[in-house]
PDB file of C-alpha atoms in Angstrom:
ATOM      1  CA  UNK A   1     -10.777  40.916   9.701  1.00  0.00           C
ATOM      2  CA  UNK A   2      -7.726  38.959  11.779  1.00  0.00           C
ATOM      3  CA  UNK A   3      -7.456  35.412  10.370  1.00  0.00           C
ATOM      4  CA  UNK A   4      -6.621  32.832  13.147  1.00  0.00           C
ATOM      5  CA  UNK A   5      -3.771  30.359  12.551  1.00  0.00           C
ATOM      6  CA  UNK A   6      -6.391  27.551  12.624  1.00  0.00           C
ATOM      7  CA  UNK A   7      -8.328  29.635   9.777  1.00  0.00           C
ATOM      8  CA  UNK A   8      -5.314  29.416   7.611  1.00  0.00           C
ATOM      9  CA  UNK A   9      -4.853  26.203   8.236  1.00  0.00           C
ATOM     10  CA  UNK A  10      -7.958  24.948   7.401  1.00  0.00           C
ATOM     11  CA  UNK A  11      -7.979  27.389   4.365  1.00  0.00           C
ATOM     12  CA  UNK A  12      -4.470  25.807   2.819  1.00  0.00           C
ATOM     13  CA  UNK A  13      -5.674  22.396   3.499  1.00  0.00           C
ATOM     14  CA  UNK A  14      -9.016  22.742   1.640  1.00  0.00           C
ATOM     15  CA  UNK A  15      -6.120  24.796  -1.576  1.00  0.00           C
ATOM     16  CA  UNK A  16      -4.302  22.044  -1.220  1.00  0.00           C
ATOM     17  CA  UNK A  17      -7.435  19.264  -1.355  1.00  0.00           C
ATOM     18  CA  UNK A  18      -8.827  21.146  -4.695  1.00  0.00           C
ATOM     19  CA  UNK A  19      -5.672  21.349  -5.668  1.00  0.00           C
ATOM     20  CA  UNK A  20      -4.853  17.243  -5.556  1.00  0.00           C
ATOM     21  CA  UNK A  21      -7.996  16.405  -7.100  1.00  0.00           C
ATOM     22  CA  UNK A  22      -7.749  18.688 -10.207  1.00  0.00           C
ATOM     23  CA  UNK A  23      -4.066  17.577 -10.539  1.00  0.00           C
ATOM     24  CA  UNK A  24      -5.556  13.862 -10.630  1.00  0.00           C
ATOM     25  CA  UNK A  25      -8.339  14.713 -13.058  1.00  0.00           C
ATOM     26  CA  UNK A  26      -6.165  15.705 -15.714  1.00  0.00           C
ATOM     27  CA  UNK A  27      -4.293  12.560 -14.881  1.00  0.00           C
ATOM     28  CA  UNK A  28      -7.531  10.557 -15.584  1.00  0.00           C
ATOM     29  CA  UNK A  29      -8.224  12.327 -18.724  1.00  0.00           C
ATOM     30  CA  UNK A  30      -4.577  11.777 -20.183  1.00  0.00           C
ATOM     31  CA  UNK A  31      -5.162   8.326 -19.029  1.00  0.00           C
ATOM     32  CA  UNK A  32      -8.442   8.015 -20.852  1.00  0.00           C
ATOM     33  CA  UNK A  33      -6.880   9.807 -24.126  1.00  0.00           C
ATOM     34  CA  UNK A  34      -4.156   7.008 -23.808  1.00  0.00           C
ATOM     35  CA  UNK A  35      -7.121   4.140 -23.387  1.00  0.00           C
ATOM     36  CA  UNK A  36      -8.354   5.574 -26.777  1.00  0.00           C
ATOM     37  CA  UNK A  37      -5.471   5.710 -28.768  1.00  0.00           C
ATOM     38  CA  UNK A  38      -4.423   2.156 -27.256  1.00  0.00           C
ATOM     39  CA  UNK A  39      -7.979   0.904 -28.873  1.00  0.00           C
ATOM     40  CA  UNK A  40      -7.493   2.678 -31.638  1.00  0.00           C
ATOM     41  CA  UNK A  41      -4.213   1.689 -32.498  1.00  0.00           C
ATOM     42  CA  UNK A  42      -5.450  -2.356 -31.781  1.00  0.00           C
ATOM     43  CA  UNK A  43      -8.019  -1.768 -34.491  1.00  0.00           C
ATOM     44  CA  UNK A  44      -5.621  -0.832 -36.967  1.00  0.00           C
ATOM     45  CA  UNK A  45      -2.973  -3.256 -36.488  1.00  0.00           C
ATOM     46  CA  UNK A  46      -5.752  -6.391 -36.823  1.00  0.00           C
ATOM     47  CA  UNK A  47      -5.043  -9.797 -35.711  1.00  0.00           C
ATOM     48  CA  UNK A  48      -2.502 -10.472 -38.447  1.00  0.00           C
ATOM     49  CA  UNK A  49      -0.031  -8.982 -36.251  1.00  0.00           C
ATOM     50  CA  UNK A  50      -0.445 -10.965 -32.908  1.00  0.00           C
ATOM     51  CA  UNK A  51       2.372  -9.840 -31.027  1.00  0.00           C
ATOM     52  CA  UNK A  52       1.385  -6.126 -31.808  1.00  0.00           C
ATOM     53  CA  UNK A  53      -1.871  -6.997 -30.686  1.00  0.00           C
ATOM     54  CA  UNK A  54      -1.015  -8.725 -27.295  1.00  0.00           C
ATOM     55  CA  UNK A  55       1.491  -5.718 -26.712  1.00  0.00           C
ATOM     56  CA  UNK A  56      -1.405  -3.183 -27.188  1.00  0.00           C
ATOM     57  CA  UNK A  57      -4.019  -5.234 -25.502  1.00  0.00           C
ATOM     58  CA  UNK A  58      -1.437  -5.311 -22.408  1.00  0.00           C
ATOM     59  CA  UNK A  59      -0.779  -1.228 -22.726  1.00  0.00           C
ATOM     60  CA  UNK A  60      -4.550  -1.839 -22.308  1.00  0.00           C
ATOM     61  CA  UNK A  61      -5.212  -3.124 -19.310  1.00  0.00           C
ATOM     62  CA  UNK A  62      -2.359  -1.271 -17.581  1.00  0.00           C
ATOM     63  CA  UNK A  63      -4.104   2.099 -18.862  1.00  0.00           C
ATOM     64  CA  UNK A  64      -7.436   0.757 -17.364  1.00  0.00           C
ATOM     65  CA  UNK A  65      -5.649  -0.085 -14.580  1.00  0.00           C
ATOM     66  CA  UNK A  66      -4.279   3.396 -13.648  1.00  0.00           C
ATOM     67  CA  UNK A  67      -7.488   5.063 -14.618  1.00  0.00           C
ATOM     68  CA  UNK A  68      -9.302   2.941 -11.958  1.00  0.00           C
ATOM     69  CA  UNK A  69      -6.272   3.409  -9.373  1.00  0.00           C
ATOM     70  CA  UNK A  70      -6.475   7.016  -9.865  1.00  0.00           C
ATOM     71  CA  UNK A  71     -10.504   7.177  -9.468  1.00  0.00           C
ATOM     72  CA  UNK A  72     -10.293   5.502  -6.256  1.00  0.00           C
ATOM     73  CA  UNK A  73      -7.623   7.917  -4.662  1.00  0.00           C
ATOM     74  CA  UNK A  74      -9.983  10.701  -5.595  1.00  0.00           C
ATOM     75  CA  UNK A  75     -12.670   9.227  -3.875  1.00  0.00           C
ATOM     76  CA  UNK A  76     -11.038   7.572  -0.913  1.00  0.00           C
TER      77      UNK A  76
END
């Protein structure tokens, strides 16, 4: 079996595809383990320290952030 240069093509690009969106699944999940220990990390500080708090709560919403960021470039 010959494979045409279109063939190949079409083989690396669909390698390449997989490739990008198990790359970016790991990137969600190290995202979500860093969600977790952000919320974790706000529960055991408290609210007696407020600038720890609004630091966390910040780390937060730029974790959320990325995690929705990165589920929208797998899907579009």
């Amino acid at each position: 079996m010959t494979w045409s240069s279109s063939s190949l093509y079409l083989l690396r690009a669909s390698f390449f595809s997989t490739l990008h969106k198990y790359r970016m699944a790991a990137t969600i999940t190290q995202t979500m383990n860093k969600l977790r220990a952000t919320t974790s990390a706000m529960r055991t500080f408290g609210s007696s320290m407020m600038i720890q708090h609004t630091r966390l709560h910040a780390a937060l919403v730029a974790s959320a952030a990325l995690l929705v960021r990165n589920i929208l470039h797998i899907f579009c």
